[in-house]
Coordinates of C-alpha atoms in Angstrom, one line a residue:
M1177 CA -73.8 143.0 63.2
N1178 CA -77.5 143.2 62.0
I1179 CA -79.4 146.1 63.3
R1180 CA -83.1 145.6 63.8
Y1181 CA -85.2 148.7 63.0
R1182 CA -88.6 149.0 64.7
V1183 CA -91.4 150.7 62.7
D1184 CA -93.8 152.7 64.8
L1185 CA -96.2 154.6 62.6
S1186 CA -98.3 157.5 63.8
Q1187 CA -102.0 157.4 63.1
T1188 CA -101.6 160.1 60.4
E1189 CA -99.0 157.9 58.7
R1190 CA -101.2 154.8 58.9
D1191 CA -104.1 156.8 57.3
Q1192 CA -101.7 158.0 54.6
L1193 CA -100.5 154.5 53.7
T1194 CA -104.0 153.1 53.9
A1195 CA -105.3 155.7 51.5
L1196 CA -102.3 155.0 49.2
L1197 CA -103.3 151.3 49.0
S1198 CA -107.0 151.9 48.7
G1199 CA -107.1 153.4 45.2
G1200 CA -105.5 155.5 42.5
K1201 CA -102.6 154.7 40.2
H1202 CA -99.2 154.3 41.9
P1203 CA -96.0 152.5 41.0
A1204 CA -95.9 148.9 42.2
R1205 CA -92.6 149.6 44.0
K1206 CA -94.2 152.3 46.1
L1207 CA -97.3 150.1 47.0
K1208 CA -95.1 147.2 48.1
R1209 CA -93.2 149.5 50.5
A1210 CA -96.4 150.8 51.9
Q1211 CA -97.5 147.2 52.6
I1212 CA -94.1 146.5 54.2
L1213 CA -94.4 149.5 56.6
L1214 CA -98.0 148.7 57.6
A1215 CA -97.1 145.1 58.2
A1216 CA -94.0 146.0 60.2
D1217 CA -96.0 148.4 62.3
A1218 CA -98.4 145.6 63.1
G1219 CA -95.5 143.5 64.4
V1220 CA -95.3 141.0 61.6
S1221 CA -91.8 139.4 61.2
D1222 CA -89.5 140.3 58.4
G1223 CA -89.7 136.8 56.9
A1224 CA -93.5 136.8 56.9
I1225 CA -93.6 140.3 55.3
A1226 CA -91.2 139.2 52.5
T1227 CA -93.4 136.2 51.7
A1228 CA -96.6 138.1 51.9
V1229 CA -95.5 141.0 49.7
S1230 CA -93.4 138.9 47.4
V1231 CA -90.1 140.7 48.0
G1232 CA -86.7 139.8 49.3
G1233 CA -85.7 140.1 52.9
S1234 CA -83.2 142.8 52.0
T1235 CA -86.0 145.0 50.6
V1236 CA -87.9 144.7 53.9
Y1237 CA -84.7 145.6 55.8
R1238 CA -83.9 148.6 53.7
T1239 CA -87.5 149.9 53.8
K1240 CA -87.6 149.8 57.6
R1241 CA -84.1 151.4 57.8
R1242 CA -85.0 154.3 55.5
F1243 CA -88.1 154.9 57.5
V1244 CA -86.4 154.9 60.9
E1245 CA -83.3 156.9 59.8
G1246 CA -85.2 159.2 57.5
N1247 CA -89.0 159.5 57.2
L1248 CA -92.1 158.0 55.5
E1249 CA -91.5 159.8 52.1
L1250 CA -87.9 158.6 52.0
A1251 CA -89.0 155.0 52.6
L1252 CA -91.7 155.1 49.9
A1253 CA -89.5 156.8 47.3
E1254 CA -86.6 154.3 47.2
E1255 CA -85.4 154.0 43.6
A1256 CA -84.4 150.8 41.9
R1257 CA -80.8 150.0 42.6
P1258 CA -78.3 149.8 39.7
G1259 CA -78.2 146.2 38.5
A1260 CA -76.3 144.3 35.8
A1261 CA -75.7 145.7 32.4
R1262 CA -78.6 145.4 29.9
K1263 CA -78.7 142.0 28.2
L1264 CA -79.8 143.4 24.9
T1265 CA -77.8 146.1 23.0
G1266 CA -79.6 148.8 21.1
R1267 CA -79.2 146.9 17.8
E1268 CA -80.6 143.7 19.4
E1269 CA -83.6 145.7 20.8
A1270 CA -84.3 147.0 17.3
L1271 CA -84.2 143.4 16.1
L1272 CA -86.6 142.3 18.9
V1273 CA -89.1 145.0 17.9
A1274 CA -88.9 144.0 14.2
T1275 CA -89.4 140.4 15.1
A1276 CA -92.4 141.2 17.4
C1277 CA -94.0 143.1 14.5
S1278 CA -93.4 140.3 11.9
R1279 CA -95.6 137.2 11.2
P1280 CA -95.5 134.6 14.0
P1281 CA -94.0 131.1 13.3
E1282 CA -96.0 128.7 11.3
G1283 CA -98.6 127.0 13.4
R1284 CA -98.8 129.8 15.9
A1285 CA -101.5 132.5 16.0
R1286 CA -99.3 135.2 17.6
W1287 CA -96.0 135.9 19.1
T1288 CA -95.6 135.1 22.9
L1289 CA -92.8 136.3 25.2
D1290 CA -91.4 132.7 25.3
L1291 CA -91.4 132.5 21.5
L1292 CA -89.7 135.9 21.1
A1293 CA -87.1 134.9 23.7
G1294 CA -86.3 131.7 21.8
E1295 CA -86.2 133.5 18.5
M1296 CA -83.8 136.1 19.9
V1297 CA -81.4 133.3 21.0
K1298 CA -81.4 132.0 17.4
L1299 CA -80.8 135.5 15.9
T1300 CA -78.1 136.7 18.4
D1301 CA -75.1 135.3 20.2
H1302 CA -77.0 134.9 23.5
E1303 CA -77.0 131.4 24.9
A1304 CA -80.2 132.0 26.8
L1305 CA -82.7 134.9 27.2
S1306 CA -85.6 135.0 29.7
Y1307 CA -89.1 136.1 28.8
E1308 CA -88.9 138.8 31.5
T1309 CA -86.0 140.5 29.6
V1310 CA -88.2 140.4 26.5
R1311 CA -91.2 141.7 28.4
R1312 CA -89.3 144.7 29.8
R1313 CA -87.8 145.7 26.5
L1314 CA -91.2 145.5 24.8
A1315 CA -92.8 147.5 27.6
E1316 CA -90.2 150.3 27.1
K1317 CA -91.4 150.5 23.5
A1318 CA -95.1 150.2 24.4
L1319 CA -95.4 147.1 22.3
K1320 CA -97.8 144.2 23.0
P1321 CA -97.4 141.8 19.9
W1322 CA -100.0 139.4 21.3
Q1323 CA -102.8 142.0 21.0
K1324 CA -104.9 142.6 17.9
D1325 CA -107.6 145.1 17.1
M1326 CA -110.6 144.5 14.8
W1327 CA -111.3 147.4 12.6
C1328 CA -113.3 148.2 9.4
I1329 CA -111.0 149.1 6.6
P1330 CA -113.2 150.9 4.0
K1331 CA -112.4 151.5 0.4
V1332 CA -112.6 155.3 0.1
D1333 CA -113.5 156.4 -3.4
G1334 CA -115.9 158.8 -5.0
T1335 CA -119.0 156.7 -4.0
Y1336 CA -117.9 156.6 -0.4
V1337 CA -117.4 160.4 -0.2
A1338 CA -120.7 161.1 -2.0
R1339 CA -122.7 159.0 0.4
M1340 CA -120.9 160.3 3.4
E1341 CA -121.5 164.0 2.5
D1342 CA -125.1 163.2 1.6
V1343 CA -125.7 161.9 5.1
L1344 CA -123.8 164.7 6.8
D1345 CA -125.8 167.3 4.9
L1346 CA -129.0 165.7 6.2
Y1347 CA -127.7 165.9 9.7
G1348 CA -126.7 169.6 9.2
E1349 CA -130.2 170.7 8.1
A1350 CA -132.6 172.6 10.4
S1351 CA -135.5 170.5 11.7
D1352 CA -138.4 170.3 9.3
P1353 CA -141.5 168.5 10.6
Q1354 CA -142.7 168.0 7.0
R1355 CA -139.3 166.5 5.9
P1356 CA -137.9 164.6 8.9
V1357 CA -134.6 162.8 8.9
V1358 CA -135.0 159.3 10.6
C1359 CA -132.0 157.0 11.2
F1360 CA -132.9 153.3 11.1
D1361 CA -131.0 150.1 11.9
E1362 CA -131.5 146.7 13.5
S1363 CA -129.7 144.8 16.2
P1364 CA -130.1 141.2 17.4
T1365 CA -130.3 140.4 21.1
Q1366 CA -130.2 137.2 23.1
L1367 CA -132.9 136.1 25.6
I1368 CA -130.9 134.9 28.6
G1369 CA -132.7 133.4 31.6
E1370 CA -131.6 132.4 35.0
V1371 CA -131.1 128.8 36.0
R1372 CA -131.1 129.7 39.7
Q1373 CA -132.8 132.6 41.4
P1374 CA -130.3 135.5 42.1
I1375 CA -129.7 136.5 45.7
P1376 CA -130.6 140.2 46.2
A1377 CA -128.1 142.7 47.5
A1378 CA -127.9 143.1 51.3
P1379 CA -125.9 145.4 53.6
G1380 CA -122.2 144.7 52.9
Q1381 CA -123.0 142.1 50.2
P1382 CA -123.6 142.8 46.5
E1383 CA -126.2 141.0 44.5
R1384 CA -125.1 137.6 43.5
Y1385 CA -126.2 135.5 40.5
D1386 CA -125.2 132.1 39.2
C1387 CA -122.6 131.8 36.4
E1388 CA -124.9 129.3 34.7
Y1389 CA -127.7 130.6 32.5
R1390 CA -130.4 129.4 30.1
R1391 CA -130.5 130.6 26.5
N1392 CA -134.1 131.2 25.5
G1393 CA -133.5 132.1 21.9
T1394 CA -133.1 135.5 20.2
A1395 CA -135.1 138.6 19.3
N1396 CA -134.5 141.4 16.8
L1397 CA -134.6 145.1 17.6
F1398 CA -135.6 147.6 14.8
V1399 CA -134.6 151.0 16.1
F1400 CA -135.8 154.4 14.8
L1401 CA -134.2 157.7 15.7
D1402 CA -135.1 161.2 14.7
A1403 CA -131.9 163.1 13.9
H1404 CA -133.4 166.5 14.8
K1405 CA -135.6 165.9 17.8
S1406 CA -135.9 163.7 20.9
W1407 CA -137.7 160.7 19.5
R1408 CA -136.8 157.2 19.2
H1409 CA -138.8 153.9 18.8
V1410 CA -137.8 150.3 19.2
K1411 CA -139.8 147.5 17.6
V1412 CA -139.1 144.0 18.8
T1413 CA -139.6 141.2 16.2
D1414 CA -138.7 137.6 15.9
H1415 CA -136.9 138.0 12.6
R1416 CA -135.1 140.6 10.5
T1417 CA -136.3 139.7 7.0
A1418 CA -137.2 142.0 4.1
C1419 CA -140.8 141.6 5.1
D1420 CA -140.1 142.8 8.6
F1421 CA -138.2 145.8 7.1
A1422 CA -141.2 146.6 4.9
H1423 CA -143.6 146.6 7.8
C1424 CA -141.3 148.9 9.7
M1425 CA -141.3 151.4 6.8
R1426 CA -145.1 151.3 6.7
D1427 CA -145.2 152.0 10.4
L1428 CA -142.8 154.9 9.9
A1429 CA -144.9 156.4 7.1
D1430 CA -148.5 155.7 8.4
V1431 CA -148.1 155.7 12.2
H1432 CA -145.1 157.6 13.4
Y1433 CA -144.9 160.3 10.7
A1434 CA -148.4 160.2 9.2
H1435 CA -148.5 163.9 8.5
A1436 CA -145.1 164.3 7.0
D1437 CA -144.7 165.0 3.3
L1438 CA -141.4 163.2 2.8
I1439 CA -139.4 161.1 5.3
R1440 CA -135.7 160.9 4.6
V1441 CA -134.4 157.5 6.0
V1442 CA -130.7 157.0 6.8
L1443 CA -129.9 153.3 6.3
D1444 CA -127.0 150.9 6.3
N1445 CA -126.2 148.7 3.2
L1446 CA -128.0 145.6 4.2
S1447 CA -129.6 143.3 1.5
T1448 CA -133.1 143.8 3.1
H1449 CA -132.9 147.6 3.2
T1450 CA -134.3 148.1 -0.3
A1451 CA -137.3 149.5 -2.0
G1452 CA -137.8 146.1 -3.5
A1453 CA -138.6 144.7 -0.1
L1454 CA -141.8 146.8 0.0
Y1455 CA -142.9 145.4 -3.4
E1456 CA -142.2 141.8 -2.2
T1457 CA -144.3 142.4 0.9
F1458 CA -147.3 144.6 -0.2
P1459 CA -149.3 144.9 -3.4
A1460 CA -147.8 147.2 -6.0
P1461 CA -150.1 150.1 -5.4
E1462 CA -149.5 150.0 -1.6
A1463 CA -145.7 149.7 -2.1
H1464 CA -145.7 152.6 -4.6
R1465 CA -147.8 154.8 -2.2
L1466 CA -145.3 154.2 0.7
L1467 CA -142.3 154.8 -1.5
Q1468 CA -143.7 158.2 -2.6
R1469 CA -143.2 159.4 1.0
L1470 CA -139.9 157.6 1.7
E1471 CA -136.5 158.7 0.5
F1472 CA -133.6 156.3 1.3
H1473 CA -130.1 157.6 2.0
Y1474 CA -127.5 154.9 2.4
T1475 CA -124.3 155.2 4.4
P1476 CA -121.0 154.2 2.6
K1477 CA -120.0 150.6 2.9
H1478 CA -118.0 149.9 6.1
A1479 CA -119.1 153.3 7.5
S1480 CA -122.0 152.4 9.7
W1481 CA -120.6 154.9 12.2
L1482 CA -122.2 157.6 10.1
N1483 CA -125.7 156.2 11.0
M1484 CA -126.6 158.2 14.1
V1485 CA -128.8 155.4 15.4
E1486 CA -125.7 153.2 16.1
I1487 CA -125.0 155.5 19.0
E1488 CA -128.5 155.2 20.3
I1489 CA -128.3 151.4 20.1
G1490 CA -125.2 151.6 22.3
V1491 CA -127.1 153.7 24.8
L1492 CA -130.0 151.2 24.8
R1493 CA -127.6 148.3 25.5
G1494 CA -125.8 150.1 28.2
Q1495 CA -128.9 151.6 30.0
C1496 CA -131.5 148.8 29.5
L1497 CA -130.1 145.5 28.1
D1498 CA -127.0 145.1 30.1
R1499 CA -128.5 142.3 32.2
R1500 CA -130.2 138.9 31.8
I1501 CA -133.7 139.1 30.3
G1502 CA -135.1 135.7 29.6
E1503 CA -138.6 136.4 28.3
R1504 CA -139.7 138.2 25.2
E1505 CA -142.6 139.9 27.0
R1506 CA -140.3 141.3 29.7
L1507 CA -137.9 142.4 27.0
V1508 CA -140.6 144.4 25.3
A1509 CA -141.8 145.9 28.6
E1510 CA -138.3 147.0 29.7
I1511 CA -137.5 148.5 26.3
N1512 CA -140.9 150.4 26.2
A1513 CA -140.2 151.8 29.6
W1514 CA -136.7 152.9 28.6
E1515 CA -138.0 154.4 25.3
K1516 CA -140.7 156.4 27.1
Q1517 CA -138.4 157.8 29.7
R1518 CA -135.7 158.7 27.2
N1519 CA -138.2 160.5 24.9
E1520 CA -139.8 162.4 27.8
T1521 CA -136.4 163.7 29.1
G1522 CA -135.5 165.2 25.7
A1523 CA -132.4 163.1 25.2
R1524 CA -130.8 163.6 21.8
I1525 CA -127.6 162.7 20.0
K1526 CA -125.3 165.7 19.7
W1527 CA -123.8 165.1 16.3
M1528 CA -120.7 167.3 15.7
F1529 CA -119.2 165.9 12.5
T1530 CA -120.1 168.1 9.5
T1531 CA -119.3 168.0 5.9
D1532 CA -116.8 170.9 6.3
R1533 CA -115.0 169.0 9.1
A1534 CA -115.0 165.8 7.1
R1535 CA -113.1 167.6 4.2
V1536 CA -110.5 168.8 6.7
K1537 CA -110.1 165.7 8.9
L1538 CA -110.4 163.2 6.1
A1539 CA -108.6 165.2 3.4
R1540 CA -106.2 162.4 2.8
A1541 CA -109.0 160.0 2.1
Y1542 CA -110.7 162.1 -0.6
P1543 CA -110.1 161.2 -4.2
E1544 CA -107.2 162.9 -5.8
A1545 CA -109.4 164.6 -8.5
A1546 CA -111.3 166.4 -5.7
K1547 CA -108.1 167.7 -4.1
E1548 CA -106.7 169.0 -7.4
S1549 CA -109.9 170.9 -8.2
E1550 CA -110.0 172.8 -5.0
P1551 CA -109.2 176.6 -5.4
L1552 CA -105.9 177.8 -4.2

């Protein structure tokens, strides 16, 4: 005879279950049982609960029984019941992992669960295998063969190490107003306008904006950052040509650091970041005058992370540009306001990676000759 168990939660138990469902990381099994108990307490039928929570009727029955005969903790902590034997043996699981790490079939960009299940049927004696079985075995091994990560793979040689240590030595120097270290880079940004006016936020309602937008072209951001003090400057231009770069260097020498004897500029390896750009833009005497006060220090190829201004550009995008700005005039105004506020608050990049730390953390990447010459 079926026994019907009635769930009557106390207010404390309701609050506990509501808090459990409102946030935090919890096992899906525990969350489902919390939903079952709250629904049962509200008088919902077992069939309706099973449909709403996507569980079987037996799960609803057992959860209610464990609560009535035991307590709330017992009902929430029900472990998975022993099921059928695993469909894949240890050897077959190893074969699955190897297959997932191999090249996908011709004509497919990546392995999917269905593809892997079909391949395992071909490679083993199984007549059929579900993608759920494959998913669980891969989850146990923390494998997701459909995912890829883009990464810069540099060629680490003597030139790479020399440029890296040169930049790190600059960062490690004490601040010298007559010989400042300025990091420089550029970043394009899109001008995105609204097609329909957004609806402002209201009590109980977040701001809403239309998914459609209008692309109003692009702009380029030249970003300067002093490595040793709280100063940065962003110049908005229409292009990023060698001529634009040359004018930025003249601004750096004649406007921003007019009284400095020598300005050490940290740059990425772009084709426009050259001394020749100044000779292509200005008369030879003017270009020569500027280059007498500029000293270029290039980061290694595929190592733009060594340019401190890359971090500042990320801050700029997160704090100021993470929204739709459709007009160039507004873009300039918003960036100027951000720049002024950040300079006045004394914000700086706290650079912790030094030459000594590089020789320890990247010891395997250093050329063999350098390793062999180190004293014992």
